[in-house]
Coordinates of C-alpha atoms in Angstrom, one line a residue:
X682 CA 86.7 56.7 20.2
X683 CA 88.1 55.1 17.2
X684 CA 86.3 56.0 13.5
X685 CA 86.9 56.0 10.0
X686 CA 85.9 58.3 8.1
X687 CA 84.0 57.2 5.2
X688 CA 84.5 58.1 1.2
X689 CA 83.6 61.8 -0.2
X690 CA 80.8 59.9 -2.0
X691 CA 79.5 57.6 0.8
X692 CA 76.4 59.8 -0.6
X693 CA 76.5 60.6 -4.2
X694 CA 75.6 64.2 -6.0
X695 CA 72.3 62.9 -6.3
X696 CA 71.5 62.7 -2.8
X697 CA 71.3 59.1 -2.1
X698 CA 73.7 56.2 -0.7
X699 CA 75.9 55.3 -3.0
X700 CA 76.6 51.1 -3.3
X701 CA 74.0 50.7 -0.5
X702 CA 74.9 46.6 -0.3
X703 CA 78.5 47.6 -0.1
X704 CA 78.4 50.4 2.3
X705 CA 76.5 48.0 5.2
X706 CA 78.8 45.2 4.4
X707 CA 81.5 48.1 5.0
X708 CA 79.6 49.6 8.1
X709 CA 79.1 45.9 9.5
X710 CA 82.9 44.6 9.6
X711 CA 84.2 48.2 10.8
X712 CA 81.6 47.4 13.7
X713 CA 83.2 43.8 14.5
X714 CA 86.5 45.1 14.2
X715 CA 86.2 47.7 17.1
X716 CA 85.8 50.8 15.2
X717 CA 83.5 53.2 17.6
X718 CA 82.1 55.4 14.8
X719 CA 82.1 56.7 11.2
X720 CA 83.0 60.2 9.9
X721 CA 80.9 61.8 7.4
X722 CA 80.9 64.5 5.0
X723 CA 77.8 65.9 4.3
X724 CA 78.5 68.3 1.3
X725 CA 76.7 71.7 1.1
X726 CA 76.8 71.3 -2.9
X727 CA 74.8 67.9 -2.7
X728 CA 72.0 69.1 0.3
X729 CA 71.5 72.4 -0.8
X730 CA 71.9 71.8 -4.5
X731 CA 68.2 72.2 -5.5
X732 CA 68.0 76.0 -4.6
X733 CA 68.7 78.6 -1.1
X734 CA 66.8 76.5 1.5
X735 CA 66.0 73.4 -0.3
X736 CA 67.5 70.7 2.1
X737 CA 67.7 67.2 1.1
X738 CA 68.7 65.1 3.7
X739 CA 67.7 61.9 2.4
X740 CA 70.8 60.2 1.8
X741 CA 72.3 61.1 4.8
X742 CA 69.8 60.2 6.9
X743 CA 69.5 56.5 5.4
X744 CA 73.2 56.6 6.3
X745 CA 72.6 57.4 10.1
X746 CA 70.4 54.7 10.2
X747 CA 72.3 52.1 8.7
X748 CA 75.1 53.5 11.0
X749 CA 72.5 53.1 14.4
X750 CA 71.6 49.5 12.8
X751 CA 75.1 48.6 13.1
X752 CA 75.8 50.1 16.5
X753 CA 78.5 53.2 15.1
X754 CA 78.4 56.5 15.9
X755 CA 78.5 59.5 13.5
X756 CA 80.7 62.3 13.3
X757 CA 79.0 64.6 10.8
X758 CA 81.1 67.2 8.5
X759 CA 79.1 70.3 7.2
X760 CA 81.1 70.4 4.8
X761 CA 80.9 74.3 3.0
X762 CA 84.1 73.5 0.9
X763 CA 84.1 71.9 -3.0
X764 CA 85.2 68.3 -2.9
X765 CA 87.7 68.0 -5.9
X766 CA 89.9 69.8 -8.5
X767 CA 87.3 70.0 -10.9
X768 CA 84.9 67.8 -13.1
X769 CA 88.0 65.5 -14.2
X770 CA 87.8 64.1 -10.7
X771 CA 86.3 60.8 -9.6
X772 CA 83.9 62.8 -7.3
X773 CA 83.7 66.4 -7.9
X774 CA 81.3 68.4 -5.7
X775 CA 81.5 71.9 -6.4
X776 CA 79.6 75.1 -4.4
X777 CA 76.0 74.6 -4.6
X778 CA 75.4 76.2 -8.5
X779 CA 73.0 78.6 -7.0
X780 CA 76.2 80.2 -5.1
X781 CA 78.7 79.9 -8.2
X782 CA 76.0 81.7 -10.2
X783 CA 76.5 84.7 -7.4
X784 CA 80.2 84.1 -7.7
X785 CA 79.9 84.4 -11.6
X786 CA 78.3 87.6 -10.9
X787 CA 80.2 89.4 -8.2
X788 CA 83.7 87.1 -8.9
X789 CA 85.3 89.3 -5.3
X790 CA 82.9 86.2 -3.3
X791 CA 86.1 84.4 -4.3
X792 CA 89.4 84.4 -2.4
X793 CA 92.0 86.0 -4.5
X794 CA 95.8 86.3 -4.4
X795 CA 98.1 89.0 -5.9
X796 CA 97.9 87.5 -9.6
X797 CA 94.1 87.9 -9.2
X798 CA 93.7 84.0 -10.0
X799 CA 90.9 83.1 -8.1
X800 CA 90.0 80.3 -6.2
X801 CA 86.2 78.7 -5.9
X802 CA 86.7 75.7 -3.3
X803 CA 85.2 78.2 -0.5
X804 CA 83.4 81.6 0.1
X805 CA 85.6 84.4 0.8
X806 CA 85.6 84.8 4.2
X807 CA 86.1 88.7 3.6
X808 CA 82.0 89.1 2.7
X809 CA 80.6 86.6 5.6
X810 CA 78.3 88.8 7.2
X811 CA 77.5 90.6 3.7
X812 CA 73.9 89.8 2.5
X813 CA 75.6 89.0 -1.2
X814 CA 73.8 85.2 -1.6
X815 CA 70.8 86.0 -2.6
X816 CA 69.7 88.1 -0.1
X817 CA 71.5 86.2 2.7
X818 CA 75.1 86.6 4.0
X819 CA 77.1 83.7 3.9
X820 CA 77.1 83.2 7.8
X821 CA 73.0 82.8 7.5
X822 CA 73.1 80.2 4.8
X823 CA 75.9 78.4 7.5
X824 CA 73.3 78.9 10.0
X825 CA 70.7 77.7 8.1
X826 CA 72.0 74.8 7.0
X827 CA 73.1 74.1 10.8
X828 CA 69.7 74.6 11.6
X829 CA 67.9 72.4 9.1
X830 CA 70.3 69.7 10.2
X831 CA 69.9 69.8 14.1
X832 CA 65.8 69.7 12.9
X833 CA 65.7 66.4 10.5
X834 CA 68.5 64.4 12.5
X835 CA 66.5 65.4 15.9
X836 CA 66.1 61.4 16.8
X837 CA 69.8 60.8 16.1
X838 CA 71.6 63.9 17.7
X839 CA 73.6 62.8 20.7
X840 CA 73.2 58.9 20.7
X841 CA 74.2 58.6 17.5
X842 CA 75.3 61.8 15.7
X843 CA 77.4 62.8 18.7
X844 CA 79.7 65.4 16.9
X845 CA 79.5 68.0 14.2
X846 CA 82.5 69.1 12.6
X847 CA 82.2 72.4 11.2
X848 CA 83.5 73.3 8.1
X849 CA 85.4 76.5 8.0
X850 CA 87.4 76.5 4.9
X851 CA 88.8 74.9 2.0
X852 CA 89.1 71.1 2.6
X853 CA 87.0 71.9 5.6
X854 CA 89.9 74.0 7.7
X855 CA 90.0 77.0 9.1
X856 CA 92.9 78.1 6.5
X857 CA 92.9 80.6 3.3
X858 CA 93.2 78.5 0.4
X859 CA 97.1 79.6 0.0
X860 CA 97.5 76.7 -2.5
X861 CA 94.5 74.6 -4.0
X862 CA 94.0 72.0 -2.0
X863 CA 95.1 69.5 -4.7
X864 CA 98.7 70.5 -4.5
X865 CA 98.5 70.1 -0.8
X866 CA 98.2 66.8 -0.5
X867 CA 100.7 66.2 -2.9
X868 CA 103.3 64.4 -1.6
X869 CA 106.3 67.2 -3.6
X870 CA 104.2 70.1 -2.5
X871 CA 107.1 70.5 0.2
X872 CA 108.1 73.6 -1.4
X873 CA 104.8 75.2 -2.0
X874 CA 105.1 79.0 -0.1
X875 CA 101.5 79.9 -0.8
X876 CA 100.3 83.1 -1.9
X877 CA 98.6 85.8 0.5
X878 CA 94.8 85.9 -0.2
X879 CA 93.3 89.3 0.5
X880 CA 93.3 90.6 -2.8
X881 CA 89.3 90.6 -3.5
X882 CA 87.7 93.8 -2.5
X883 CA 85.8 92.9 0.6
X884 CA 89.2 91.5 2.0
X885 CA 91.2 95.0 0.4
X886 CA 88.0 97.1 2.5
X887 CA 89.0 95.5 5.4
X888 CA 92.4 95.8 5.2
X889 CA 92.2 99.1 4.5
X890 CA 89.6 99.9 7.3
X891 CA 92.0 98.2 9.8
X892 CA 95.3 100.5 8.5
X893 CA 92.8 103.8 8.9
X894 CA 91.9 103.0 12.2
X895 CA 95.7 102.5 13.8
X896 CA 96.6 105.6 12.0
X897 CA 98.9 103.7 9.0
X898 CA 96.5 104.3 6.3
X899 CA 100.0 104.0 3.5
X900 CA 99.6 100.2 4.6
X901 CA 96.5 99.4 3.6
X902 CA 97.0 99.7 0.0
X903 CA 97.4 95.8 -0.5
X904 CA 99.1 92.5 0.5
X905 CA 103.0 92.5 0.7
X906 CA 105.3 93.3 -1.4
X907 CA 108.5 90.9 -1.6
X908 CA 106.7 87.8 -1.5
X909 CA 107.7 85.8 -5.2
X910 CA 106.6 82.5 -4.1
X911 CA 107.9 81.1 -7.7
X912 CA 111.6 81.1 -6.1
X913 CA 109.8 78.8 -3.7
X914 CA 112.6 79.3 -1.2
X915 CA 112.1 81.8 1.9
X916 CA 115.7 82.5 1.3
X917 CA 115.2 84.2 -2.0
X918 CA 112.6 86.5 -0.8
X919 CA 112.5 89.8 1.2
X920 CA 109.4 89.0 2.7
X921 CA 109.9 85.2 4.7
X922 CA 113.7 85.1 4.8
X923 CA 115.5 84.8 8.2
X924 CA 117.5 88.1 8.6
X925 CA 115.9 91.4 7.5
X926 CA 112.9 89.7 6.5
X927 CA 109.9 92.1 6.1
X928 CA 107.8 89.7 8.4
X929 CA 109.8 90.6 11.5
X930 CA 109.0 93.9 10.9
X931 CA 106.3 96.8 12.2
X932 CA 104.7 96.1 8.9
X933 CA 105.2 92.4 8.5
X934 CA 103.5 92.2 12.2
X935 CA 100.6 94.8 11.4
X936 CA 99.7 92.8 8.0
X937 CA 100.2 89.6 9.8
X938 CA 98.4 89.9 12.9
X939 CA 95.1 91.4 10.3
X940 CA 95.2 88.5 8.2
X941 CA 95.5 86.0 10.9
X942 CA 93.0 88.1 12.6
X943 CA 90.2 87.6 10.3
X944 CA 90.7 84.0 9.9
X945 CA 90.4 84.2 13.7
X946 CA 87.1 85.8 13.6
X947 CA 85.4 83.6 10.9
X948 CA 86.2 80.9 13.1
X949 CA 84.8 82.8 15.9
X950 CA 81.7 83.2 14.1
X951 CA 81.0 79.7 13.1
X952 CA 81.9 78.3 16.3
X953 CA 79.4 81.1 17.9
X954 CA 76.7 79.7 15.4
X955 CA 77.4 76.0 15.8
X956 CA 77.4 76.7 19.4
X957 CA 73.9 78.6 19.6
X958 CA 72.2 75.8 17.0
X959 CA 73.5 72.6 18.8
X960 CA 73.4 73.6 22.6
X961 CA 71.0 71.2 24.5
X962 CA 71.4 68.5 22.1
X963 CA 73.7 66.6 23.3
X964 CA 76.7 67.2 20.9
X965 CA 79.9 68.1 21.0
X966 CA 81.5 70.6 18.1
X967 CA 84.6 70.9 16.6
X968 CA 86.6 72.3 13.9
X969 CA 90.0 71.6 11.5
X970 CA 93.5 73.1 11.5
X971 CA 95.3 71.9 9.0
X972 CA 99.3 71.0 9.6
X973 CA 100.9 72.9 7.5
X974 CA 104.6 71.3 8.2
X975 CA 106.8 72.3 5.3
X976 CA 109.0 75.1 6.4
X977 CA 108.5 74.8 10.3
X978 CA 112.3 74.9 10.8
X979 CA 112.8 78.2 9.5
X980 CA 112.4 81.6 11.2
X981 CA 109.3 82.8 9.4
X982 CA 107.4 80.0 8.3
X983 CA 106.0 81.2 5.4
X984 CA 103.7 78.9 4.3
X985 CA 101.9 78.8 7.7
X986 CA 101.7 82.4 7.4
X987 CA 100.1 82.5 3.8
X988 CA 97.7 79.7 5.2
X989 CA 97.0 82.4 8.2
X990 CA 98.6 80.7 10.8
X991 CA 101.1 83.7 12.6
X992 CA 103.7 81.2 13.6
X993 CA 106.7 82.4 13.9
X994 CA 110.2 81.8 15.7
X995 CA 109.0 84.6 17.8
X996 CA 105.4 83.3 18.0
X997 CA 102.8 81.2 18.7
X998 CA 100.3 80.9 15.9
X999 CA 98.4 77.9 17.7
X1000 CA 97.5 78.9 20.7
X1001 CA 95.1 81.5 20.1
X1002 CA 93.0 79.2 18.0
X1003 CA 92.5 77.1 20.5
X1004 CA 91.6 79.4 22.6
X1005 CA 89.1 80.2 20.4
X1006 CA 87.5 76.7 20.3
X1007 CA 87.9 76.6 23.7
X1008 CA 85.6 80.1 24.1
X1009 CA 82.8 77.5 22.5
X1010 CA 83.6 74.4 24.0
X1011 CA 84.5 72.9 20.9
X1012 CA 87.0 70.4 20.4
X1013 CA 90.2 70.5 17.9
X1014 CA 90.6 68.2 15.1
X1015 CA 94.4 68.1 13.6
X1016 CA 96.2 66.0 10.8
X1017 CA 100.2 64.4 10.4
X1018 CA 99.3 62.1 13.7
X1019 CA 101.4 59.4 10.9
X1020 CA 104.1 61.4 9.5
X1021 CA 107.4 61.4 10.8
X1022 CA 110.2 63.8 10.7
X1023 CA 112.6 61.2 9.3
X1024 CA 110.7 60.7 6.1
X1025 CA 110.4 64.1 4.8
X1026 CA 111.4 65.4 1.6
X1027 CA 113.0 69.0 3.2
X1028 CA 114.9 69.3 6.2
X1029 CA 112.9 72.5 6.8
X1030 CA 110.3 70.0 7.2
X1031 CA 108.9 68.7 10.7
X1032 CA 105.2 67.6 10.8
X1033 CA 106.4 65.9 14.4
X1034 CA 107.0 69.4 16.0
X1035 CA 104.0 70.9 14.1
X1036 CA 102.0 68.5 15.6
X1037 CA 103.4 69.0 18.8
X1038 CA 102.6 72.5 18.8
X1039 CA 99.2 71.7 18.1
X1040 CA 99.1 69.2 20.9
X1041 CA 100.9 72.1 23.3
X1042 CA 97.8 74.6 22.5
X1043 CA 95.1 72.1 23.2
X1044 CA 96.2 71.2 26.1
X1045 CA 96.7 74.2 27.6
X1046 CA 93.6 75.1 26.8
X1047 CA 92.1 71.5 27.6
X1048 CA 90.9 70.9 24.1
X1049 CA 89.1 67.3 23.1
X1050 CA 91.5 66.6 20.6
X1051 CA 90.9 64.4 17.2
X1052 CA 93.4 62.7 15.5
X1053 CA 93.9 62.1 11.8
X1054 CA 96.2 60.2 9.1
X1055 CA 97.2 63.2 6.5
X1056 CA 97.8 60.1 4.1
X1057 CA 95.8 57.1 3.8
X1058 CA 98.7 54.7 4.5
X1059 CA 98.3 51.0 6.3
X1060 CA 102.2 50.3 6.9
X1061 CA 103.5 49.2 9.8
X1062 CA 105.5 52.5 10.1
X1063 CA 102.8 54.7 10.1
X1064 CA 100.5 53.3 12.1
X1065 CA 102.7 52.9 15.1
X1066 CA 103.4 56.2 14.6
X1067 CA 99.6 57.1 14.7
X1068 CA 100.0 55.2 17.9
X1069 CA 103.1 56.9 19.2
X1070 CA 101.4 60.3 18.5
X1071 CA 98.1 59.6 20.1
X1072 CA 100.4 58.5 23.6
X1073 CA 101.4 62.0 23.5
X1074 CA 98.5 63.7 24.0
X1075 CA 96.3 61.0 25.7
X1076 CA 98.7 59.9 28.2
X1077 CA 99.1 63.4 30.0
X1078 CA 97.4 64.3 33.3
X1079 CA 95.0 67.4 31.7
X1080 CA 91.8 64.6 31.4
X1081 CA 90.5 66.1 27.7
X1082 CA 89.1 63.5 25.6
X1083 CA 91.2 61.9 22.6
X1084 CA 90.0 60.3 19.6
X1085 CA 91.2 59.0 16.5
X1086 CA 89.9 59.3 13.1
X1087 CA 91.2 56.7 10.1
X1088 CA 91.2 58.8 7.0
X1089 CA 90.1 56.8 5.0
X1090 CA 87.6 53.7 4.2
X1091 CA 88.4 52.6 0.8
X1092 CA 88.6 49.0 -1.3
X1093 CA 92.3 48.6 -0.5
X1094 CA 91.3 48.9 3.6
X1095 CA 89.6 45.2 3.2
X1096 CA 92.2 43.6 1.5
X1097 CA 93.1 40.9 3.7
X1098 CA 96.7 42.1 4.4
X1099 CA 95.6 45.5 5.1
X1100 CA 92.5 44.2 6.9
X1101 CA 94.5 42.2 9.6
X1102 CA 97.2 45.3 10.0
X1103 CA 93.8 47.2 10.5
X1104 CA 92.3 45.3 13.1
X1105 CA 95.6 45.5 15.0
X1106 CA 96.1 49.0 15.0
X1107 CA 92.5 49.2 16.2
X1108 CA 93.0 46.8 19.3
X1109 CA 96.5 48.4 19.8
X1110 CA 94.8 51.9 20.1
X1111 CA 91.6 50.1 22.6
X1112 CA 94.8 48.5 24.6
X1113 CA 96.5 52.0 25.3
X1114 CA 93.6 52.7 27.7
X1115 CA 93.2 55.9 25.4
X1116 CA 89.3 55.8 23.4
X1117 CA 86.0 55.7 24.8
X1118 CA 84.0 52.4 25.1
X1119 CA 82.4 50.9 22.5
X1120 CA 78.6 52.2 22.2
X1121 CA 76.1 49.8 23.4
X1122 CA 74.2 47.7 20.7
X1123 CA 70.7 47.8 21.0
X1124 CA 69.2 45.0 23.3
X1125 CA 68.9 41.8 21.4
X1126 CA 71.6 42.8 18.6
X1127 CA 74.8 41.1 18.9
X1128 CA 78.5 42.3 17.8
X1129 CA 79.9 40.0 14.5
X1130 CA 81.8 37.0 16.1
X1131 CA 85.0 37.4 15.0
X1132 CA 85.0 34.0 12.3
X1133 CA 82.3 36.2 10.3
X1134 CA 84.6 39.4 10.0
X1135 CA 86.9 38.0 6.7
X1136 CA 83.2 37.2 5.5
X1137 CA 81.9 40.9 5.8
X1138 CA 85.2 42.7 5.0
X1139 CA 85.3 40.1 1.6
X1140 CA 81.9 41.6 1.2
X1141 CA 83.1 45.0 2.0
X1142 CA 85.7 44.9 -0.9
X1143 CA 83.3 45.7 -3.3
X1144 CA 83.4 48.7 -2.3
X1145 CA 85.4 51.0 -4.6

């Protein structure tokens, strides 16, 4: 399948389409280009903004339809995460206020590193089963949200909403928030080592419980010590650098293999939900890892580790995750399918052999795999690298499913220039023998001949 996934406020904070004229225009020339589907993010701040359990839907579902009109299928995000730095944004979707309210309250919902700076984009996945929203944990107010969805887009779930991507932490991946998501995609974030975040009490409990337990109960004080990500070079620090390091050590691997852990079992949990809510209907689940490429060439990787990824020189982080989504069936969605080693800004750098790590894992545990852009880039360079990368995985003998996901649908896409690169890439991906076929219009519905496509994506453009 090819898709494009549409932008954070295809559906506005009010709950409805946003630039409804615009958005079919958009949906219409995607169609006649080839593209298979549409990704979607259906935030939890705009659905369940009204109150706990008050679902609107609305929007969303006038956006499934248009989608069906024009013969696309939908890859729905639940997306539990904020969307934004803050109000200063273009679109800024925070936690439903109903759950900030309870964060105000109890501030240890939040994840929180060593400074105690806390960080809002997502629940704390140290209180998930924790009745602390309102008398719900934050696992039932996933669930419910899951279930509410598989009720009011009954008619569209497997013909036309055929995946739901789960989110499971900020910007929708399973990852602690070791920097705000802002700073990651920043293209000089390179040198970001992250900070640990178990420093809220639910996460200290745990750790603590965990130390008891082996019979270390002087570790499970607090995070590490040695960390000082402010020298923002492994090198300087006792904890990440190569020789000596304090992560290649019986503590380093105790702390390491708890935090990773519980990243581990949140997944497990919402892949255990998801699983349970959508079985029988005919769609597939998946879930995010984010490529966290900028110190993959050194021994400890540090900023995988802060993100709670336990890949190592001496370890596969990887693989156990996707053994994880493979317990559920569910398939793996990854970024950096454009980036290339030879334009990084570190030589410690290499979103290539990140990637093919990822790649390594899902096969092995014959993963459907999802591709994605990390940067919304229409160059020549990058998207043959997009295809290069797809070859990689689709072109091997293990028979899971690849797709890939544009990331994403903006004004600048329908400029002619980048319009016609588009349409290429598109064909050039159809050609390798490597997506699904096109879903089937509905009897007497036609596909755009291709004279009318400048037409719609001219339309399109007004979309901004």
């Amino acid at each position: 399948a090819r898709g494009v996934t549409l932008p954070a406020d295809a559906v506005g904070a009010g709950g409805r389409v946003a630039r409804r004229r615009a958005m079919a225009a958009s949906l219409a020339a995607l169609a006649s280009a080839g593209v298979t589907g549409v990704a979607v993010e259906l935030w939890w701040g705009v659905v369940e903004r009204g109150g706990p359990r008050e679902y609107d839907w609305a929007g969303y579902l006038d956006l499934a339809a248009m989608a069906r009109r024009y013969g696309l299928r939908v890859r729905a995000i639940l997306a539990f995460h904020q969307c934004g730095a803050g109000p200063h944004d273009q679109f800024w979707v925070p936690l439903p206020q109903w759950v900030l309210e309870e964060m105000e309250k109890m501030p240890d919902l939040s994840y929180t590193d060593r400074y105690k700076q806390r960080n809002k984009e997502y629940i704390s996945l140290g209180c998930d089963i924790l009745p602390l929203l309102k008398g719900r944990s934050p696992m039932q107010a996933y669930a419910d949200f899951m279930r509410s969805f598989r009720d009011n887009f009954k008619e569209y779930l497997g013909a036309i909403v055929t995946e739901v991507q789960v989110g499971m932490g900020p910007g929708g991946e399973l990852r602690y928030p070791s920097c705000p998501t802002e700073k990651l995609n920043q293209p000089g974030s390179s040198s970001e080592l992250g900070e640990f975040q178990c420093y809220d009490k639910f996460m200290q409990a745990s750790l603590s419980a965990y130390a008891r337990i082996l019979g270390i109960q002087e570790w499970g004080g607090g995070g590490p010590a040695g960390i000082d990500s402010t020298r923002q070079n492994p090198e300087e620090t006792n904890f990440f650098r190569a020789k000596g390091g304090c992560w290649n050590t019986p503590y380093g691997r105790f702390f390491l293999e708890w935090y990773s852990g519980m990243l581990l079992l949140h997944g497990e949990r919402l892949c255990a939900v998801a699983d349970a809510v959508f079985s029988g209907t005919g769609v597939t689940i998946s879930g995010k890892v984010s490529g966290i490429h900028w110190h993959y060439y050194t021994c400890s990787h540090p900023s995988e580790l802060t993100a709670g990824y336990y890949n190592t020189l001496l370890r596969d982080g990887y693989l156990p995750i996707a053994q994880m989504f493979s317990r559920h069936r569910a398939a793996l969605c990854c970024g950096c399918f454009d980036l290339r080693d030879a334009e990084r800004s570190s030589p410690q750098s290499s979103p290539e052999g990140t990637l093919r790590q990822l790649m390594a894992a899902a096969k092995v545990c014959n993963l459907p795999l999802n591709g994605e852009n990390s940067v919304p880039r229409l160059d020549d360079a990058s998207l043959s690298q997009v295809v290069r990368s797809s070859r990689l995985y689709s072109g091997g003998t293990s028979g899971a499913s690849f797709s890939f996901n544009y990331v994403r649908m903006n004004k600048s896409l329908f400029e002619s220039h980048n319009w016609n690169r588009f349409t290429k890439f598109v064909r050039k991906m159809s050609d390798a023998r490597t997506f699904l076929a096109r879903l089937n219009f509905r009897s007497g519905q036609q596909c755009l001949p291709s004279m009318s496509v400048v037409w719609v994506a001219s339309r399109a453009c007004a979309y901004t």
